[in-house]
Amino acid sequence: MLNIEDLLRIGPVMPLVTLEDASVAEEVARALVRAGVRIMEVALRTPAALRAIEALARRVPEIRVGAGTVRTVKDLRAAVAAGAAFAVSPGATPSLLDAARRESIPYLPAIASASELMVGFEAGYRCFKFFPAGPAGGPAFLEALAGPFPEARFCPTGGITARTLRSYLEVRSVLCVGGSWITPASALAQRDWKRIERLARTALAAARAPRR
Ligand code: 3PG
């Protein structure tokens, strides 16, 4: 099994998908795979989410599917039971940091301050989601953390778009960027898989473009 750092290195873009209808999960994942995406997060924000994760884990082995919006230890256990390849939280709690160490899948807690990072370090974590990245300080915030915490690694999410993702990926500690802009609710409602594929291609092209 890959650890969380290796999983994030699959990136460099991790779409975050909120599904109202588990029956479209496979088409969404296949559109992402056609564009070259190999890792995604399904947010536990709808009743359909766990069923979608279960279906994707069985039917679309080309993409690693994590459970996002893991807010409690109960969510974490449900994600493991559904077959999620990893779990991601928008923050962290002492009980999640502790329970996740004993679970069978890698866990990515989130931070938005130096103190939260220190709590994560104390619990043995080195990789974190940075959320909400835009409002919490953007790439400059991560640059500043690299001074006292050079070994920390990040996947920022929250307000990132195809236009801004490069500014994050250029920070040395950033392994991957995430967000929901690749799978907007309107495209999901219209079952517009081509649009999702295009958005994913644009994101990967922006992430991989040579530095100017
Ligand atoms: C998350 O939980 O990571 C965020 O909801 C993603 O943020 P975004 O919707 O602004 O991309």
mmCIF file with all atom_site columns, C-alpha atoms and ligand atoms in Angstrom:
data_model
loop_
_atom_site.group_PDB
_atom_site.id
_atom_site.type_symbol
_atom_site.label_atom_id
_atom_site.label_alt_id
_atom_site.label_comp_id
_atom_site.label_asym_id
_atom_site.label_entity_id
_atom_site.label_seq_id
_atom_site.pdbx_PDB_ins_code
_atom_site.Cartn_x
_atom_site.Cartn_y
_atom_site.Cartn_z
_atom_site.occupancy
_atom_site.B_iso_or_equiv
_atom_site.pdbx_formal_charge
_atom_site.auth_seq_id
_atom_site.auth_comp_id
_atom_site.auth_asym_id
_atom_site.auth_atom_id
_atom_site.pdbx_PDB_model_num
ATOM   1   C CA . MET A 1 1   ? 0.000   0.000  0.000   1.00 0.00 ? 1   MET A CA 1
ATOM   2   C CA . LEU A 1 2   ? 1.245   3.499  -0.835  1.00 0.00 ? 2   LEU A CA 1
ATOM   3   C CA . ASN A 1 3   ? 1.730   5.942  2.037   1.00 0.00 ? 3   ASN A CA 1
ATOM   4   C CA . ILE A 1 4   ? 0.035   9.345  1.901   1.00 0.00 ? 4   ILE A CA 1
ATOM   5   C CA . GLU A 1 5   ? 3.119   11.094 0.491   1.00 0.00 ? 5   GLU A CA 1
ATOM   6   C CA . ASP A 1 6   ? 3.386   8.605  -2.401  1.00 0.00 ? 6   ASP A CA 1
ATOM   7   C CA . LEU A 1 7   ? -0.336  8.968  -3.051  1.00 0.00 ? 7   LEU A CA 1
ATOM   8   C CA . LEU A 1 8   ? -0.093  12.765 -3.233  1.00 0.00 ? 8   LEU A CA 1
ATOM   9   C CA . ARG A 1 9   ? 2.885   12.473 -5.558  1.00 0.00 ? 9   ARG A CA 1
ATOM   10  C CA . ILE A 1 10  ? 0.559   10.729 -8.035  1.00 0.00 ? 10  ILE A CA 1
ATOM   11  C CA . GLY A 1 11  ? -1.156  14.155 -8.491  1.00 0.00 ? 11  GLY A CA 1
ATOM   12  C CA . PRO A 1 12  ? -0.277  16.801 -9.281  1.00 0.00 ? 12  PRO A CA 1
ATOM   13  C CA . VAL A 1 13  ? -4.027  17.513 -9.312  1.00 0.00 ? 13  VAL A CA 1
ATOM   14  C CA . MET A 1 14  ? -6.634  15.804 -7.122  1.00 0.00 ? 14  MET A CA 1
ATOM   15  C CA . PRO A 1 15  ? -10.254 16.621 -8.054  1.00 0.00 ? 15  PRO A CA 1
ATOM   16  C CA . LEU A 1 16  ? -12.670 16.816 -5.144  1.00 0.00 ? 16  LEU A CA 1
ATOM   17  C CA . VAL A 1 17  ? -16.078 15.507 -6.154  1.00 0.00 ? 17  VAL A CA 1
ATOM   18  C CA . THR A 1 18  ? -19.399 15.951 -4.346  1.00 0.00 ? 18  THR A CA 1
ATOM   19  C CA . LEU A 1 19  ? -21.877 13.445 -5.750  1.00 0.00 ? 19  LEU A CA 1
ATOM   20  C CA . GLU A 1 20  ? -25.626 13.691 -5.231  1.00 0.00 ? 20  GLU A CA 1
ATOM   21  C CA . ASP A 1 21  ? -26.123 10.512 -7.246  1.00 0.00 ? 21  ASP A CA 1
ATOM   22  C CA . ALA A 1 22  ? -23.857 7.464  -6.826  1.00 0.00 ? 22  ALA A CA 1
ATOM   23  C CA . SER A 1 23  ? -24.926 6.086  -10.207 1.00 0.00 ? 23  SER A CA 1
ATOM   24  C CA . VAL A 1 24  ? -22.889 8.744  -12.043 1.00 0.00 ? 24  VAL A CA 1
ATOM   25  C CA . ALA A 1 25  ? -19.693 8.124  -10.066 1.00 0.00 ? 25  ALA A CA 1
ATOM   26  C CA . GLU A 1 26  ? -18.254 5.738  -12.618 1.00 0.00 ? 26  GLU A CA 1
ATOM   27  C CA . GLU A 1 27  ? -18.811 8.119  -15.559 1.00 0.00 ? 27  GLU A CA 1
ATOM   28  C CA . VAL A 1 28  ? -17.216 10.976 -13.623 1.00 0.00 ? 28  VAL A CA 1
ATOM   29  C CA . ALA A 1 29  ? -14.196 8.863  -12.720 1.00 0.00 ? 29  ALA A CA 1
ATOM   30  C CA . ARG A 1 30  ? -13.849 7.614  -16.308 1.00 0.00 ? 30  ARG A CA 1
ATOM   31  C CA . ALA A 1 31  ? -13.905 11.204 -17.645 1.00 0.00 ? 31  ALA A CA 1
ATOM   32  C CA . LEU A 1 32  ? -11.126 12.069 -15.175 1.00 0.00 ? 32  LEU A CA 1
ATOM   33  C CA . VAL A 1 33  ? -9.123  8.982  -16.156 1.00 0.00 ? 33  VAL A CA 1
ATOM   34  C CA . ARG A 1 34  ? -9.453  9.859  -19.880 1.00 0.00 ? 34  ARG A CA 1
ATOM   35  C CA . ALA A 1 35  ? -7.927  13.242 -19.059 1.00 0.00 ? 35  ALA A CA 1
ATOM   36  C CA . GLY A 1 36  ? -5.029  11.604 -17.220 1.00 0.00 ? 36  GLY A CA 1
ATOM   37  C CA . VAL A 1 37  ? -6.151  12.052 -13.605 1.00 0.00 ? 37  VAL A CA 1
ATOM   38  C CA . ARG A 1 38  ? -5.119  9.163  -11.341 1.00 0.00 ? 38  ARG A CA 1
ATOM   39  C CA . ILE A 1 39  ? -6.260  10.286 -7.894  1.00 0.00 ? 39  ILE A CA 1
ATOM   40  C CA . MET A 1 40  ? -9.541  11.802 -6.677  1.00 0.00 ? 40  MET A CA 1
ATOM   41  C CA . GLU A 1 41  ? -11.424 12.553 -3.498  1.00 0.00 ? 41  GLU A CA 1
ATOM   42  C CA . VAL A 1 42  ? -15.134 11.898 -2.999  1.00 0.00 ? 42  VAL A CA 1
ATOM   43  C CA . ALA A 1 43  ? -16.466 14.222 -0.298  1.00 0.00 ? 43  ALA A CA 1
ATOM   44  C CA . LEU A 1 44  ? -18.556 12.617 2.437   1.00 0.00 ? 44  LEU A CA 1
ATOM   45  C CA . ARG A 1 45  ? -21.076 15.440 2.123   1.00 0.00 ? 45  ARG A CA 1
ATOM   46  C CA . THR A 1 46  ? -23.998 13.550 0.587   1.00 0.00 ? 46  THR A CA 1
ATOM   47  C CA . PRO A 1 47  ? -25.794 10.291 1.357   1.00 0.00 ? 47  PRO A CA 1
ATOM   48  C CA . ALA A 1 48  ? -24.504 8.970  -1.995  1.00 0.00 ? 48  ALA A CA 1
ATOM   49  C CA . ALA A 1 49  ? -20.811 9.389  -1.150  1.00 0.00 ? 49  ALA A CA 1
ATOM   50  C CA . LEU A 1 50  ? -20.033 6.052  0.497   1.00 0.00 ? 50  LEU A CA 1
ATOM   51  C CA . ARG A 1 51  ? -21.909 4.093  -2.177  1.00 0.00 ? 51  ARG A CA 1
ATOM   52  C CA . ALA A 1 52  ? -19.974 6.022  -4.831  1.00 0.00 ? 52  ALA A CA 1
ATOM   53  C CA . ILE A 1 53  ? -16.634 5.202  -3.171  1.00 0.00 ? 53  ILE A CA 1
ATOM   54  C CA . GLU A 1 54  ? -17.587 1.522  -2.973  1.00 0.00 ? 54  GLU A CA 1
ATOM   55  C CA . ALA A 1 55  ? -18.524 1.438  -6.663  1.00 0.00 ? 55  ALA A CA 1
ATOM   56  C CA . LEU A 1 56  ? -15.375 3.263  -7.781  1.00 0.00 ? 56  LEU A CA 1
ATOM   57  C CA . ALA A 1 57  ? -13.068 1.068  -5.698  1.00 0.00 ? 57  ALA A CA 1
ATOM   58  C CA . ARG A 1 58  ? -14.502 -1.984 -7.472  1.00 0.00 ? 58  ARG A CA 1
ATOM   59  C CA . ARG A 1 59  ? -15.043 -0.687 -10.992 1.00 0.00 ? 59  ARG A CA 1
ATOM   60  C CA . VAL A 1 60  ? -12.408 1.941  -11.765 1.00 0.00 ? 60  VAL A CA 1
ATOM   61  C CA . PRO A 1 61  ? -9.041  0.596  -10.609 1.00 0.00 ? 61  PRO A CA 1
ATOM   62  C CA . GLU A 1 62  ? -7.217  3.149  -12.813 1.00 0.00 ? 62  GLU A CA 1
ATOM   63  C CA . ILE A 1 63  ? -7.871  5.883  -10.263 1.00 0.00 ? 63  ILE A CA 1
ATOM   64  C CA . ARG A 1 64  ? -7.199  5.977  -6.504  1.00 0.00 ? 64  ARG A CA 1
ATOM   65  C CA . VAL A 1 65  ? -10.322 7.097  -4.719  1.00 0.00 ? 65  VAL A CA 1
ATOM   66  C CA . GLY A 1 66  ? -10.081 8.717  -1.314  1.00 0.00 ? 66  GLY A CA 1
ATOM   67  C CA . ALA A 1 67  ? -12.839 9.786  1.054   1.00 0.00 ? 67  ALA A CA 1
ATOM   68  C CA . GLY A 1 68  ? -12.885 13.523 1.767   1.00 0.00 ? 68  GLY A CA 1
ATOM   69  C CA . THR A 1 69  ? -14.629 15.639 4.411   1.00 0.00 ? 69  THR A CA 1
ATOM   70  C CA . VAL A 1 70  ? -13.829 13.034 7.080   1.00 0.00 ? 70  VAL A CA 1
ATOM   71  C CA . ARG A 1 71  ? -14.915 14.940 10.192  1.00 0.00 ? 71  ARG A CA 1
ATOM   72  C CA . THR A 1 72  ? -15.183 12.153 12.783  1.00 0.00 ? 72  THR A CA 1
ATOM   73  C CA . VAL A 1 73  ? -13.712 8.773  13.643  1.00 0.00 ? 73  VAL A CA 1
ATOM   74  C CA . LYS A 1 74  ? -17.054 7.302  12.564  1.00 0.00 ? 74  LYS A CA 1
ATOM   75  C CA . ASP A 1 75  ? -16.593 8.875  9.096   1.00 0.00 ? 75  ASP A CA 1
ATOM   76  C CA . LEU A 1 76  ? -13.073 7.461  8.958   1.00 0.00 ? 76  LEU A CA 1
ATOM   77  C CA . ARG A 1 77  ? -14.292 3.933  9.737   1.00 0.00 ? 77  ARG A CA 1
ATOM   78  C CA . ALA A 1 78  ? -17.080 4.246  7.170   1.00 0.00 ? 78  ALA A CA 1
ATOM   79  C CA . ALA A 1 79  ? -14.509 5.338  4.562   1.00 0.00 ? 79  ALA A CA 1
ATOM   80  C CA . VAL A 1 80  ? -12.341 2.297  5.314   1.00 0.00 ? 80  VAL A CA 1
ATOM   81  C CA . ALA A 1 81  ? -15.375 -0.019 5.136   1.00 0.00 ? 81  ALA A CA 1
ATOM   82  C CA . ALA A 1 82  ? -16.375 1.473  1.763   1.00 0.00 ? 82  ALA A CA 1
ATOM   83  C CA . GLY A 1 83  ? -12.953 0.661  0.320   1.00 0.00 ? 83  GLY A CA 1
ATOM   84  C CA . ALA A 1 84  ? -11.501 4.178  0.154   1.00 0.00 ? 84  ALA A CA 1
ATOM   85  C CA . ALA A 1 85  ? -7.799  4.188  -0.739  1.00 0.00 ? 85  ALA A CA 1
ATOM   86  C CA . PHE A 1 86  ? -7.142  7.045  1.703   1.00 0.00 ? 86  PHE A CA 1
ATOM   87  C CA . ALA A 1 87  ? -8.995  9.564  3.865   1.00 0.00 ? 87  ALA A CA 1
ATOM   88  C CA . VAL A 1 88  ? -8.808  13.360 3.984   1.00 0.00 ? 88  VAL A CA 1
ATOM   89  C CA . SER A 1 89  ? -10.163 15.820 6.559   1.00 0.00 ? 89  SER A CA 1
ATOM   90  C CA . PRO A 1 90  ? -10.817 19.563 6.293   1.00 0.00 ? 90  PRO A CA 1
ATOM   91  C CA . GLY A 1 91  ? -9.134  19.931 9.702   1.00 0.00 ? 91  GLY A CA 1
ATOM   92  C CA . ALA A 1 92  ? -8.038  17.502 12.412  1.00 0.00 ? 92  ALA A CA 1
ATOM   93  C CA . THR A 1 93  ? -9.038  16.437 15.898  1.00 0.00 ? 93  THR A CA 1
ATOM   94  C CA . PRO A 1 94  ? -6.900  14.646 18.503  1.00 0.00 ? 94  PRO A CA 1
ATOM   95  C CA . SER A 1 95  ? -9.167  11.588 18.221  1.00 0.00 ? 95  SER A CA 1
ATOM   96  C CA . LEU A 1 96  ? -8.911  11.454 14.412  1.00 0.00 ? 96  LEU A CA 1
ATOM   97  C CA . LEU A 1 97  ? -5.126  11.908 14.488  1.00 0.00 ? 97  LEU A CA 1
ATOM   98  C CA . ASP A 1 98  ? -4.934  9.051  16.958  1.00 0.00 ? 98  ASP A CA 1
ATOM   99  C CA . ALA A 1 99  ? -7.492  6.673  15.379  1.00 0.00 ? 99  ALA A CA 1
ATOM   100 C CA . ALA A 1 100 ? -6.126  7.127  11.847  1.00 0.00 ? 100 ALA A CA 1
ATOM   101 C CA . ARG A 1 101 ? -2.728  5.775  12.920  1.00 0.00 ? 101 ARG A CA 1
ATOM   102 C CA . ARG A 1 102 ? -4.410  2.432  13.614  1.00 0.00 ? 102 ARG A CA 1
ATOM   103 C CA . GLU A 1 103 ? -6.523  2.298  10.460  1.00 0.00 ? 103 GLU A CA 1
ATOM   104 C CA . SER A 1 104 ? -5.577  0.359  7.366   1.00 0.00 ? 104 SER A CA 1
ATOM   105 C CA . ILE A 1 105 ? -5.553  3.343  4.961   1.00 0.00 ? 105 ILE A CA 1
ATOM   106 C CA . PRO A 1 106 ? -3.381  6.479  4.835   1.00 0.00 ? 106 PRO A CA 1
ATOM   107 C CA . TYR A 1 107 ? -4.800  9.653  6.353   1.00 0.00 ? 107 TYR A CA 1
ATOM   108 C CA . LEU A 1 108 ? -4.335  13.317 5.387   1.00 0.00 ? 108 LEU A CA 1
ATOM   109 C CA . PRO A 1 109 ? -5.309  15.740 8.167   1.00 0.00 ? 109 PRO A CA 1
ATOM   110 C CA . ALA A 1 110 ? -5.609  19.446 7.381   1.00 0.00 ? 110 ALA A CA 1
ATOM   111 C CA . ILE A 1 111 ? -3.986  22.488 8.932   1.00 0.00 ? 111 ILE A CA 1
ATOM   112 C CA . ALA A 1 112 ? -4.429  26.238 8.554   1.00 0.00 ? 112 ALA A CA 1
ATOM   113 C CA . SER A 1 113 ? -1.942  27.452 11.180  1.00 0.00 ? 113 SER A CA 1
ATOM   114 C CA . ALA A 1 114 ? 1.537   26.751 12.580  1.00 0.00 ? 114 ALA A CA 1
ATOM   115 C CA . SER A 1 115 ? 0.006   25.520 15.842  1.00 0.00 ? 115 SER A CA 1
ATOM   116 C CA . GLU A 1 116 ? -2.190  23.001 14.041  1.00 0.00 ? 116 GLU A CA 1
ATOM   117 C CA . LEU A 1 117 ? 0.857   21.817 12.135  1.00 0.00 ? 117 LEU A CA 1
ATOM   118 C CA . MET A 1 118 ? 2.709   21.318 15.426  1.00 0.00 ? 118 MET A CA 1
ATOM   119 C CA . VAL A 1 119 ? -0.174  19.241 16.798  1.00 0.00 ? 119 VAL A CA 1
ATOM   120 C CA . GLY A 1 120 ? -0.028  17.100 13.642  1.00 0.00 ? 120 GLY A CA 1
ATOM   121 C CA . PHE A 1 121 ? 3.757   16.748 13.947  1.00 0.00 ? 121 PHE A CA 1
ATOM   122 C CA . GLU A 1 122 ? 3.396   15.663 17.572  1.00 0.00 ? 122 GLU A CA 1
ATOM   123 C CA . ALA A 1 123 ? 1.002   12.939 16.437  1.00 0.00 ? 123 ALA A CA 1
ATOM   124 C CA . GLY A 1 124 ? 3.561   11.721 13.873  1.00 0.00 ? 124 GLY A CA 1
ATOM   125 C CA . TYR A 1 125 ? 2.176   13.259 10.658  1.00 0.00 ? 125 TYR A CA 1
ATOM   126 C CA . ARG A 1 126 ? 4.298   15.036 8.043   1.00 0.00 ? 126 ARG A CA 1
ATOM   127 C CA . CYS A 1 127 ? 1.807   15.443 5.161   1.00 0.00 ? 127 CYS A CA 1
ATOM   128 C CA . PHE A 1 128 ? -1.159  17.771 5.482   1.00 0.00 ? 128 PHE A CA 1
ATOM   129 C CA . LYS A 1 129 ? -3.946  19.251 3.493   1.00 0.00 ? 129 LYS A CA 1
ATOM   130 C CA . PHE A 1 130 ? -3.816  23.068 3.702   1.00 0.00 ? 130 PHE A CA 1
ATOM   131 C CA . PHE A 1 131 ? -7.410  24.234 3.899   1.00 0.00 ? 131 PHE A CA 1
ATOM   132 C CA . PRO A 1 132 ? -8.914  26.676 3.059   1.00 0.00 ? 132 PRO A CA 1
ATOM   133 C CA . ALA A 1 133 ? -5.797  27.541 1.078   1.00 0.00 ? 133 ALA A CA 1
ATOM   134 C CA . GLY A 1 134 ? -6.921  30.775 -0.588  1.00 0.00 ? 134 GLY A CA 1
ATOM   135 C CA . PRO A 1 135 ? -8.538  32.505 2.403   1.00 0.00 ? 135 PRO A CA 1
ATOM   136 C CA . ALA A 1 136 ? -5.879  31.163 4.812   1.00 0.00 ? 136 ALA A CA 1
ATOM   137 C CA . GLY A 1 137 ? -2.922  32.777 3.037   1.00 0.00 ? 137 GLY A CA 1
ATOM   138 C CA . GLY A 1 138 ? -2.254  31.010 -0.273  1.00 0.00 ? 138 GLY A CA 1
ATOM   139 C CA . PRO A 1 139 ? 1.201   29.994 -1.508  1.00 0.00 ? 139 PRO A CA 1
ATOM   140 C CA . ALA A 1 140 ? 2.914   32.693 0.595   1.00 0.00 ? 140 ALA A CA 1
ATOM   141 C CA . PHE A 1 141 ? 1.651   31.026 3.767   1.00 0.00 ? 141 PHE A CA 1
ATOM   142 C CA . LEU A 1 142 ? 3.212   27.700 2.753   1.00 0.00 ? 142 LEU A CA 1
ATOM   143 C CA . GLU A 1 143 ? 6.496   29.425 1.838   1.00 0.00 ? 143 GLU A CA 1
ATOM   144 C CA . ALA A 1 144 ? 6.553   30.950 5.310   1.00 0.00 ? 144 ALA A CA 1
ATOM   145 C CA . LEU A 1 145 ? 5.958   27.566 7.005   1.00 0.00 ? 145 LEU A CA 1
ATOM   146 C CA . ALA A 1 146 ? 8.931   26.052 5.163   1.00 0.00 ? 146 ALA A CA 1
ATOM   147 C CA . GLY A 1 147 ? 11.303  28.005 7.454   1.00 0.00 ? 147 GLY A CA 1
ATOM   148 C CA . PRO A 1 148 ? 10.377  26.374 10.788  1.00 0.00 ? 148 PRO A CA 1
ATOM   149 C CA . PHE A 1 149 ? 8.930   23.163 9.262   1.00 0.00 ? 149 PHE A CA 1
ATOM   150 C CA . PRO A 1 150 ? 11.088  22.210 6.261   1.00 0.00 ? 150 PRO A CA 1
ATOM   151 C CA . GLU A 1 151 ? 10.000  18.556 6.361   1.00 0.00 ? 151 GLU A CA 1
ATOM   152 C CA . ALA A 1 152 ? 6.241   19.278 6.103   1.00 0.00 ? 152 ALA A CA 1
ATOM   153 C CA . ARG A 1 153 ? 4.495   18.427 2.819   1.00 0.00 ? 153 ARG A CA 1
ATOM   154 C CA . PHE A 1 154 ? 1.160   19.758 1.610   1.00 0.00 ? 154 PHE A CA 1
ATOM   155 C CA . CYS A 1 155 ? -1.855  19.361 -0.609  1.00 0.00 ? 155 CYS A CA 1
ATOM   156 C CA . PRO A 1 156 ? -3.566  22.773 -0.617  1.00 0.00 ? 156 PRO A CA 1
ATOM   157 C CA . THR A 1 157 ? -7.306  22.987 -1.397  1.00 0.00 ? 157 THR A CA 1
ATOM   158 C CA . GLY A 1 158 ? -9.910  25.693 -1.094  1.00 0.00 ? 158 GLY A CA 1
ATOM   159 C CA . GLY A 1 159 ? -10.373 28.361 -3.745  1.00 0.00 ? 159 GLY A CA 1
ATOM   160 C CA . ILE A 1 160 ? -7.771  26.929 -6.145  1.00 0.00 ? 160 ILE A CA 1
ATOM   161 C CA . THR A 1 161 ? -8.431  27.088 -9.912  1.00 0.00 ? 161 THR A CA 1
ATOM   162 C CA . ALA A 1 162 ? -6.588  26.197 -13.132 1.00 0.00 ? 162 ALA A CA 1
ATOM   163 C CA . ARG A 1 163 ? -5.269  29.780 -13.118 1.00 0.00 ? 163 ARG A CA 1
ATOM   164 C CA . THR A 1 164 ? -3.844  29.695 -9.597  1.00 0.00 ? 164 THR A CA 1
ATOM   165 C CA . LEU A 1 165 ? -2.707  26.095 -9.201  1.00 0.00 ? 165 LEU A CA 1
ATOM   166 C CA . ARG A 1 166 ? 0.780   26.746 -10.559 1.00 0.00 ? 166 ARG A CA 1
ATOM   167 C CA . SER A 1 167 ? 1.542   29.307 -7.873  1.00 0.00 ? 167 SER A CA 1
ATOM   168 C CA . TYR A 1 168 ? 0.964   26.526 -5.301  1.00 0.00 ? 168 TYR A CA 1
ATOM   169 C CA . LEU A 1 169 ? 2.857   23.795 -7.151  1.00 0.00 ? 169 LEU A CA 1
ATOM   170 C CA . GLU A 1 170 ? 5.870   26.095 -7.383  1.00 0.00 ? 170 GLU A CA 1
ATOM   171 C CA . VAL A 1 171 ? 6.193   25.978 -3.592  1.00 0.00 ? 171 VAL A CA 1
ATOM   172 C CA . ARG A 1 172 ? 8.696   23.209 -2.841  1.00 0.00 ? 172 ARG A CA 1
ATOM   173 C CA . SER A 1 173 ? 6.625   21.634 -0.055  1.00 0.00 ? 173 SER A CA 1
ATOM   174 C CA . VAL A 1 174 ? 3.523   21.232 -2.238  1.00 0.00 ? 174 VAL A CA 1
ATOM   175 C CA . LEU A 1 175 ? 3.093   17.736 -3.692  1.00 0.00 ? 175 LEU A CA 1
ATOM   176 C CA . CYS A 1 176 ? -0.363  18.088 -5.178  1.00 0.00 ? 176 CYS A CA 1
ATOM   177 C CA . VAL A 1 177 ? -3.257  20.571 -5.380  1.00 0.00 ? 177 VAL A CA 1
ATOM   178 C CA . GLY A 1 178 ? -6.926  19.733 -4.920  1.00 0.00 ? 178 GLY A CA 1
ATOM   179 C CA . GLY A 1 179 ? -10.328 21.246 -5.414  1.00 0.00 ? 179 GLY A CA 1
ATOM   180 C CA . SER A 1 180 ? -13.816 21.086 -6.760  1.00 0.00 ? 180 SER A CA 1
ATOM   181 C CA . TRP A 1 181 ? -13.485 23.329 -9.827  1.00 0.00 ? 181 TRP A CA 1
ATOM   182 C CA . ILE A 1 182 ? -12.867 20.320 -12.118 1.00 0.00 ? 182 ILE A CA 1
ATOM   183 C CA . THR A 1 183 ? -16.211 18.701 -11.276 1.00 0.00 ? 183 THR A CA 1
ATOM   184 C CA . PRO A 1 184 ? -18.631 21.640 -10.872 1.00 0.00 ? 184 PRO A CA 1
ATOM   185 C CA . ALA A 1 185 ? -22.176 20.888 -9.692  1.00 0.00 ? 185 ALA A CA 1
ATOM   186 C CA . SER A 1 186 ? -23.591 22.212 -12.977 1.00 0.00 ? 186 SER A CA 1
ATOM   187 C CA . ALA A 1 187 ? -21.543 19.728 -15.064 1.00 0.00 ? 187 ALA A CA 1
ATOM   188 C CA . LEU A 1 188 ? -22.573 16.870 -12.775 1.00 0.00 ? 188 LEU A CA 1
ATOM   189 C CA . ALA A 1 189 ? -26.262 17.858 -12.944 1.00 0.00 ? 189 ALA A CA 1
ATOM   190 C CA . GLN A 1 190 ? -26.105 18.061 -16.755 1.00 0.00 ? 190 GLN A CA 1
ATOM   191 C CA . ARG A 1 191 ? -24.091 14.819 -16.947 1.00 0.00 ? 191 ARG A CA 1
ATOM   192 C CA . ASP A 1 192 ? -21.597 16.777 -19.024 1.00 0.00 ? 192 ASP A CA 1
ATOM   193 C CA . TRP A 1 193 ? -18.672 14.336 -18.864 1.00 0.00 ? 193 TRP A CA 1
ATOM   194 C CA . LYS A 1 194 ? -16.922 16.055 -21.767 1.00 0.00 ? 194 LYS A CA 1
ATOM   195 C CA . ARG A 1 195 ? -16.779 19.295 -19.790 1.00 0.00 ? 195 ARG A CA 1
ATOM   196 C CA . ILE A 1 196 ? -15.328 17.480 -16.788 1.00 0.00 ? 196 ILE A CA 1
ATOM   197 C CA . GLU A 1 197 ? -12.754 15.835 -19.032 1.00 0.00 ? 197 GLU A CA 1
ATOM   198 C CA . ARG A 1 198 ? -11.832 19.231 -20.540 1.00 0.00 ? 198 ARG A CA 1
ATOM   199 C CA . LEU A 1 199 ? -11.517 20.883 -17.140 1.00 0.00 ? 199 LEU A CA 1
ATOM   200 C CA . ALA A 1 200 ? -9.308  18.024 -15.935 1.00 0.00 ? 200 ALA A CA 1
ATOM   201 C CA . ARG A 1 201 ? -7.087  18.218 -19.028 1.00 0.00 ? 201 ARG A CA 1
ATOM   202 C CA . THR A 1 202 ? -6.722  21.973 -18.607 1.00 0.00 ? 202 THR A CA 1
ATOM   203 C CA . ALA A 1 203 ? -5.773  21.527 -14.956 1.00 0.00 ? 203 ALA A CA 1
ATOM   204 C CA . LEU A 1 204 ? -3.152  18.869 -15.675 1.00 0.00 ? 204 LEU A CA 1
ATOM   205 C CA . ALA A 1 205 ? -1.725  20.908 -18.568 1.00 0.00 ? 205 ALA A CA 1
ATOM   206 C CA . ALA A 1 206 ? -1.443  23.959 -16.304 1.00 0.00 ? 206 ALA A CA 1
ATOM   207 C CA . ALA A 1 207 ? 0.207   21.867 -13.614 1.00 0.00 ? 207 ALA A CA 1
ATOM   208 C CA . ARG A 1 208 ? 2.753   20.346 -16.006 1.00 0.00 ? 208 ARG A CA 1
ATOM   209 C CA . ALA A 1 209 ? 3.518   23.396 -18.188 1.00 0.00 ? 209 ALA A CA 1
ATOM   210 C CA . PRO A 1 210 ? 7.226   24.227 -18.203 1.00 0.00 ? 210 PRO A CA 1
ATOM   211 C CA . ARG A 1 211 ? 8.223   27.129 -16.017 1.00 0.00 ? 211 ARG A CA 1
ATOM   212 C CA . ARG A 1 212 ? 8.405   30.462 -17.816 1.00 0.00 ? 212 ARG A CA 1
HETATM 213 C C1 . 3PG B 2 .   ? -12.215 20.956 0.363   1.00 0.00 ? 1   3PG B C1 1
HETATM 214 O O1 . 3PG B 2 .   ? -12.882 20.399 1.228   1.00 0.00 ? 1   3PG B O1 1
HETATM 215 O O2 . 3PG B 2 .   ? -11.063 20.623 0.096   1.00 0.00 ? 1   3PG B O2 1
HETATM 216 C C2 . 3PG B 2 .   ? -12.805 22.125 -0.336  1.00 0.00 ? 1   3PG B C2 1
HETATM 217 O O3 . 3PG B 2 .   ? -14.193 22.162 -0.264  1.00 0.00 ? 1   3PG B O3 1
HETATM 218 C C3 . 3PG B 2 .   ? -12.313 22.319 -1.717  1.00 0.00 ? 1   3PG B C3 1
HETATM 219 O O4 . 3PG B 2 .   ? -12.360 23.652 -1.947  1.00 0.00 ? 1   3PG B O4 1
HETATM 220 P P1 . 3PG B 2 .   ? -12.935 24.240 -3.286  1.00 0.00 ? 1   3PG B P1 1
HETATM 221 O O5 . 3PG B 2 .   ? -14.366 23.780 -3.375  1.00 0.00 ? 1   3PG B O5 1
HETATM 222 O O6 . 3PG B 2 .   ? -12.819 25.727 -3.153  1.00 0.00 ? 1   3PG B O6 1
HETATM 223 O O7 . 3PG B 2 .   ? -12.116 23.692 -4.424  1.00 0.00 ? 1   3PG B O7 1
#
